[in-house]
Short mmCIF file of C-alpha atoms in Angstrom, two decimals:
data_model
loop_
_atom_site.label_atom_id
_atom_site.label_comp_id
_atom_site.label_asym_id
_atom_site.label_seq_id
_atom_site.Cartn_x
_atom_site.Cartn_y
_atom_site.Cartn_z
CA MET R 152 22.58 -56.20 44.16
CA HIS R 153 20.18 -59.16 44.25
CA ILE R 154 20.03 -60.98 47.58
CA GLU R 155 17.88 -64.11 47.93
CA PHE R 156 16.76 -65.98 51.04
CA ARG R 157 19.13 -68.83 50.10
CA HIS R 158 22.04 -66.38 50.26
CA LEU R 159 21.07 -65.38 53.79
CA ARG R 160 20.74 -69.04 54.79
CA THR R 161 24.17 -69.73 53.29
CA ILE R 162 25.91 -66.97 55.25
CA LYS R 163 24.29 -68.07 58.49
CA ALA R 164 25.12 -71.76 57.90
CA ILE R 165 28.81 -71.00 57.25
CA HIS R 166 28.98 -68.76 60.34
CA ASP R 167 27.25 -71.37 62.54
CA THR R 168 29.32 -74.34 61.35
CA GLY R 169 32.64 -72.59 60.81
CA GLY R 170 33.46 -74.26 57.47
CA LEU R 171 32.27 -74.74 53.90
CA GLY R 172 32.07 -78.54 54.11
CA ARG R 173 29.86 -78.65 57.20
CA ALA R 174 27.72 -75.77 55.89
CA ALA R 175 27.21 -77.58 52.59
CA ASP R 176 26.06 -80.68 54.48
CA MET R 177 23.65 -78.60 56.54
CA LEU R 178 22.19 -76.98 53.43
CA GLY R 179 22.05 -80.21 51.47
CA ILE R 180 24.25 -79.02 48.57
CA THR R 181 27.77 -79.80 47.40
CA GLN R 182 30.75 -77.80 48.63
CA SER R 183 31.47 -76.80 45.03
CA ALA R 184 27.97 -75.40 44.60
CA LEU R 185 28.31 -73.54 47.90
CA SER R 186 31.62 -71.96 46.85
CA HIS R 187 30.08 -70.91 43.53
CA GLN R 188 27.16 -69.31 45.36
CA ILE R 189 29.48 -67.33 47.66
CA LYS R 190 31.51 -66.07 44.70
CA GLY R 191 28.30 -64.94 43.02
CA ILE R 192 27.24 -62.93 46.06
CA GLU R 193 30.68 -61.32 46.37
CA ASP R 194 30.77 -60.44 42.67
CA GLN R 195 27.38 -58.72 42.98
CA ALA R 196 28.28 -56.86 46.17
CA GLY R 197 31.80 -55.99 45.07
CA VAL R 198 33.17 -56.92 48.50
CA GLU R 199 34.61 -60.02 50.14
CA LEU R 200 32.31 -61.65 52.66
CA PHE R 201 34.96 -63.82 54.31
CA VAL R 202 38.46 -63.40 55.63
CA ARG R 203 40.29 -66.06 53.58
CA ARG R 204 42.76 -68.57 54.98
CA THR R 205 41.35 -68.53 58.50
CA LYS R 206 40.15 -71.49 60.55
CA PRO R 207 37.36 -71.53 61.34
CA LEU R 208 36.26 -69.52 58.31
CA ARG R 209 35.58 -65.99 59.52
CA LEU R 210 33.19 -63.38 58.16
CA SER R 211 34.56 -60.03 57.04
CA ALA R 212 32.97 -56.75 58.15
CA ALA R 213 30.71 -56.86 55.09
CA GLY R 214 29.89 -60.48 55.82
CA MET R 215 28.89 -59.60 59.39
CA LYS R 216 26.43 -57.03 58.05
CA LEU R 217 24.87 -59.69 55.83
CA LEU R 218 24.78 -62.09 58.79
CA ALA R 219 22.96 -59.49 60.90
CA ALA R 220 20.38 -59.16 58.14
CA ALA R 221 20.03 -62.96 57.96
CA GLU R 222 19.49 -63.28 61.71
CA ARG R 223 16.83 -60.58 61.57
CA ILE R 224 15.00 -61.66 58.41
CA LEU R 225 15.12 -65.49 58.45
CA PRO R 226 13.14 -65.91 61.72
CA GLN R 227 10.46 -63.58 60.31
CA VAL R 228 10.31 -65.63 57.11
CA ALA R 229 10.09 -68.87 59.12
CA ALA R 230 7.25 -67.48 61.21
CA LEU R 231 5.42 -66.35 58.09
CA GLU R 232 5.85 -69.78 56.49
CA ALA R 233 4.49 -71.44 59.63
CA GLU R 234 1.52 -69.07 59.64
CA PHE R 235 0.78 -69.83 55.99
CA ASP R 236 1.04 -73.55 56.70
CA GLY R 237 -1.50 -73.09 59.50
CA LEU R 238 -3.84 -71.19 57.19
CA VAL R 239 -3.62 -73.88 54.54
CA ALA R 240 -4.28 -76.57 57.16
CA GLY R 241 -7.18 -74.55 58.62
CA LYS R 242 -5.53 -74.36 62.06
CA ALA R 243 -4.76 -70.63 62.06
CA GLY R 244 -6.54 -67.49 60.96
CA ARG R 245 -8.50 -64.55 62.26
CA LEU R 246 -11.89 -64.39 63.96
CA HIS R 247 -12.83 -60.77 64.59
CA ILE R 248 -16.44 -60.43 65.68
CA ALA R 249 -18.96 -57.60 65.60
CA ILE R 250 -22.18 -57.85 67.63
CA GLU R 251 -25.44 -56.12 66.79
CA CYS R 252 -26.95 -57.45 70.02
CA HIS R 253 -25.82 -55.92 73.34
CA ALA R 254 -27.12 -58.81 75.43
CA CYS R 255 -25.14 -61.32 73.35
CA PHE R 256 -22.09 -60.81 75.55
CA GLU R 257 -23.91 -62.93 78.15
CA TRP R 258 -23.34 -66.11 76.13
CA LEU R 259 -20.58 -65.11 73.70
CA MET R 260 -17.75 -64.79 76.23
CA PRO R 261 -18.07 -68.40 77.48
CA VAL R 262 -18.15 -69.49 73.82
CA LEU R 263 -14.92 -67.67 73.04
CA ASP R 264 -13.26 -69.05 76.16
CA GLN R 265 -13.92 -72.58 74.88
CA PHE R 266 -12.97 -71.61 71.33
CA ARG R 267 -9.53 -70.21 72.16
CA LYS R 268 -8.59 -73.47 73.90
CA ALA R 269 -9.48 -75.48 70.80
CA TRP R 270 -7.94 -73.00 68.32
CA PRO R 271 -4.97 -71.32 70.01
CA GLU R 272 -3.51 -70.14 66.68
CA VAL R 273 -6.64 -68.20 65.67
CA ASP R 274 -6.54 -64.48 66.46
CA VAL R 275 -9.82 -63.70 68.28
CA ASP R 276 -11.16 -60.21 68.94
CA ILE R 277 -14.49 -58.45 69.48
CA ARG R 278 -14.99 -55.14 67.67
CA PRO R 279 -17.75 -53.35 69.66
CA GLY R 280 -17.19 -50.07 67.83
CA LEU R 281 -18.48 -51.60 64.59
CA ALA R 282 -21.84 -52.72 66.00
CA PHE R 283 -23.80 -50.03 64.12
CA GLU R 284 -22.29 -50.90 60.72
CA ALA R 285 -21.37 -54.52 61.31
CA LEU R 286 -22.48 -56.03 58.00
CA PRO R 287 -20.70 -53.42 55.84
CA ALA R 288 -17.60 -54.07 57.98
CA LEU R 289 -17.96 -57.79 57.25
CA ILE R 290 -18.04 -57.12 53.51
CA ARG R 291 -14.98 -54.85 53.83
CA GLU R 292 -13.21 -57.71 55.68
CA GLU R 293 -12.75 -55.61 58.81
CA VAL R 294 -14.51 -58.36 60.79
CA ASP R 295 -15.08 -62.04 60.06
CA LEU R 296 -18.33 -62.85 61.87
CA VAL R 297 -21.35 -60.75 62.79
CA VAL R 298 -23.94 -61.82 65.36
CA SER R 299 -27.23 -60.48 64.02
CA SER R 300 -30.98 -61.03 64.28
CA ASP R 301 -31.65 -59.26 60.97
CA PRO R 302 -30.55 -61.35 57.97
CA GLU R 303 -30.18 -59.47 54.70
CA ASP R 304 -29.69 -60.52 51.10
CA LEU R 305 -26.08 -59.47 50.60
CA PRO R 306 -23.71 -60.73 47.88
CA GLY R 307 -20.94 -62.89 49.30
CA VAL R 308 -22.51 -63.10 52.78
CA GLY R 309 -24.28 -66.06 54.34
CA PHE R 310 -26.44 -66.18 57.49
CA THR R 311 -26.22 -69.36 59.56
CA PRO R 312 -28.91 -69.81 62.26
CA ILE R 313 -27.45 -70.02 65.75
CA PHE R 314 -30.50 -70.36 68.00
CA ASP R 315 -34.03 -69.12 68.63
CA TYR R 316 -34.95 -67.10 71.68
CA GLU R 317 -37.94 -65.34 73.21
CA PRO R 318 -37.99 -61.64 74.17
CA ILE R 319 -39.46 -61.39 77.69
CA PHE R 320 -41.15 -58.46 79.46
CA VAL R 321 -39.51 -57.56 82.79
CA ALA R 322 -41.06 -55.24 85.40
CA PRO R 323 -40.55 -54.54 89.10
CA ALA R 324 -42.38 -56.67 91.65
CA GLY R 325 -45.85 -55.35 92.37
CA HIS R 326 -46.18 -53.77 88.93
CA PRO R 327 -49.83 -53.49 87.77
CA LEU R 328 -49.09 -55.62 84.69
CA ALA R 329 -48.20 -58.50 87.00
CA GLN R 330 -51.94 -59.22 87.08
CA LYS R 331 -51.86 -60.15 83.39
CA PRO R 332 -50.68 -63.53 82.03
CA TYR R 333 -48.96 -61.70 79.13
CA VAL R 334 -48.43 -58.14 77.92
CA GLU R 335 -49.47 -56.56 74.63
CA ALA R 336 -48.39 -53.51 72.68
CA ALA R 337 -51.09 -51.32 74.22
CA ASP R 338 -49.70 -52.02 77.70
CA PHE R 339 -46.63 -49.91 76.92
CA VAL R 340 -48.42 -46.59 76.27
CA ASP R 341 -48.05 -45.46 79.88
CA GLN R 342 -44.68 -47.10 80.57
CA THR R 343 -41.08 -45.90 80.54
CA LEU R 344 -39.27 -48.45 78.40
CA ILE R 345 -35.61 -49.03 79.25
CA THR R 346 -33.59 -50.26 76.24
CA TYR R 347 -30.06 -50.65 74.96
CA PRO R 348 -28.71 -47.62 73.04
CA VAL R 349 -29.32 -48.99 69.52
CA ASP R 350 -31.63 -48.06 66.65
CA ARG R 351 -35.24 -48.99 67.25
CA HIS R 352 -35.43 -51.26 64.24
CA ARG R 353 -32.82 -53.49 65.92
CA LEU R 354 -34.73 -53.79 69.20
CA ASP R 355 -37.07 -56.78 69.47
CA VAL R 356 -39.73 -54.92 71.42
CA PHE R 357 -40.07 -52.37 68.62
CA ASN R 358 -39.61 -54.43 65.46
CA ALA R 359 -41.70 -57.38 66.66
CA LEU R 360 -44.38 -55.65 68.75
CA LEU R 361 -44.66 -51.87 69.09
CA THR R 362 -43.86 -50.66 65.57
CA PRO R 363 -46.27 -53.06 63.80
CA ALA R 364 -48.99 -52.02 66.29
CA LYS R 365 -48.08 -48.31 65.87
CA VAL R 366 -47.71 -47.95 69.63
CA GLU R 367 -45.31 -45.52 71.29
CA PRO R 368 -44.26 -45.97 74.94
CA LEU R 369 -44.63 -43.05 77.33
CA ALA R 370 -40.83 -42.61 77.35
CA VAL R 371 -37.69 -44.44 76.27
CA ARG R 372 -34.57 -44.50 78.41
CA GLN R 373 -31.38 -45.90 76.90
CA VAL R 374 -28.85 -47.76 79.06
CA GLU R 375 -25.62 -49.43 77.97
CA LEU R 376 -25.31 -52.32 80.45
CA THR R 377 -27.71 -55.21 81.08
CA ALA R 378 -26.99 -55.12 84.81
CA MET R 379 -27.92 -51.42 84.91
CA ILE R 380 -31.18 -52.06 83.04
CA LEU R 381 -32.15 -54.67 85.63
CA LEU R 382 -31.15 -52.36 88.48
CA LEU R 383 -33.35 -49.56 87.11
CA VAL R 384 -36.27 -51.94 86.63
CA ALA R 385 -35.95 -53.20 90.22
CA SER R 386 -35.87 -49.55 91.35
CA ASN R 387 -39.24 -48.96 89.63
CA ARG R 388 -37.72 -46.59 87.05
CA GLY R 389 -39.30 -48.41 84.12
CA VAL R 390 -39.84 -51.72 82.36
CA ALA R 391 -37.72 -53.64 79.86
CA VAL R 392 -37.86 -56.39 77.26
CA LEU R 393 -34.84 -58.69 77.35
CA PRO R 394 -33.87 -62.01 75.74
CA ASP R 395 -34.79 -65.15 77.64
CA TRP R 396 -31.14 -66.01 78.33
CA VAL R 397 -30.81 -62.73 80.26
CA VAL R 398 -34.15 -63.03 82.05
CA ARG R 399 -33.09 -66.41 83.47
CA GLN R 400 -31.06 -64.39 86.01
CA VAL R 401 -34.16 -62.77 87.51
CA ARG R 402 -36.88 -65.33 86.84
CA TYR R 403 -36.95 -66.41 90.48
CA ASN R 404 -35.90 -63.07 91.97
CA ALA R 405 -38.57 -61.49 94.18
CA ASP R 406 -37.65 -58.01 92.87
CA TYR R 407 -39.03 -58.74 89.38
CA ILE R 408 -41.96 -60.15 87.46
CA THR R 409 -41.58 -61.56 83.95
CA ARG R 410 -44.24 -62.09 81.30
CA PRO R 411 -44.31 -63.20 77.65
CA LEU R 412 -45.07 -60.72 74.89
CA THR R 413 -48.58 -61.50 73.49
CA ALA R 414 -50.65 -64.60 74.20
CA ASP R 415 -48.54 -66.79 71.91
CA GLY R 416 -45.19 -65.25 72.76
CA ILE R 417 -42.69 -63.95 70.20
CA THR R 418 -39.82 -65.98 68.82
CA LYS R 419 -36.71 -64.39 67.33
CA ARG R 420 -33.61 -65.96 65.79
CA LEU R 421 -29.95 -65.08 66.01
CA TYR R 422 -27.63 -65.66 63.04
CA ALA R 423 -23.91 -65.83 62.43
CA ALA R 424 -23.19 -63.75 59.33
CA THR R 425 -19.96 -64.72 57.57
CA ARG R 426 -18.39 -64.30 54.16
CA THR R 427 -19.20 -67.27 51.91
CA ALA R 428 -15.52 -67.33 50.91
CA ASP R 429 -14.75 -68.42 54.49
CA ASP R 430 -17.23 -71.31 54.54
CA GLY R 431 -14.44 -73.88 54.30
CA LEU R 432 -12.63 -72.70 57.43
CA PRO R 433 -13.10 -75.40 60.08
CA PHE R 434 -12.80 -73.00 63.02
CA MET R 435 -15.70 -70.93 61.65
CA SER R 436 -18.16 -73.82 61.80
CA HIS R 437 -16.81 -74.80 65.23
CA VAL R 438 -17.48 -71.39 66.81
CA VAL R 439 -21.07 -71.51 65.53
CA ARG R 440 -21.50 -74.99 66.99
CA LEU R 441 -20.15 -73.82 70.35
CA ALA R 442 -22.52 -70.83 70.28
CA ARG R 443 -25.51 -73.12 69.79
CA GLN R 444 -24.45 -75.35 72.67
CA GLU R 445 -23.85 -72.43 75.06
CA ALA R 446 -27.22 -70.87 74.24
CA VAL R 447 -29.05 -74.09 75.09
CA LYS R 448 -27.25 -74.21 78.46
CA LEU R 449 -28.28 -70.65 79.31
CA GLN R 450 -31.87 -71.06 78.24
CA ARG R 451 -32.24 -74.22 80.32
CA ALA R 452 -30.61 -72.75 83.42
#
């Protein structure tokens, strides 16, 4: 038996209107063509779909089963068609994000709050569990955007600059290094360094300062939350290096001192990694634009 969507629409139209003539008008076909279509369905099924010679025209038991299928399937088809129309128009889609930078939540959540108002039909999610293999997940299409500070030459992946930032040294008030205008790699040899729980090569303090200088801190303590890192620093449990948009919170707090890394400071850049196949999606360029705007606000605060 071969059932098409038009057959389901026909059964529902006849049931809703109660007659062949009105159903034909609703479907935009002639009554003769509608009768021919019904006969074709009945011949295939080997059953009668209507109780003949009744007004209004009434479905048989078999016809009611087909109507139940139509009422279940047609709304799903309509929703799928609407979703496809949104995809074609660039109004709908998926934006699942992986973040290689723990501190990025500070500015990303306000960005996504603005984004969802502008693009209500885009499915937005953050996939924190993929942070350690974010770029492979992007290639596998498990996520659609990766926030990263480490661009790589990957086929089918592009890295769009979002903004530059400065990693800043943070220590408790009264710390001996407060006497210096800036800190250097050698200053960490007798310090407990409090970091996020990620690989060293992804931490600014290591990849931009300590590793090139071949300097190892006295100890490394890993902490998940930014607020907890700052609490431990204020409690004189160690020092930290955090992005400037995080340090803005404590710049004028008497519990902390902040200093640049090296005399010239260190500048790093965050990127939005996306699949080049998605470059034409308007919501993708919009979320990057919002991210740039939000970062400027935080850094100027």
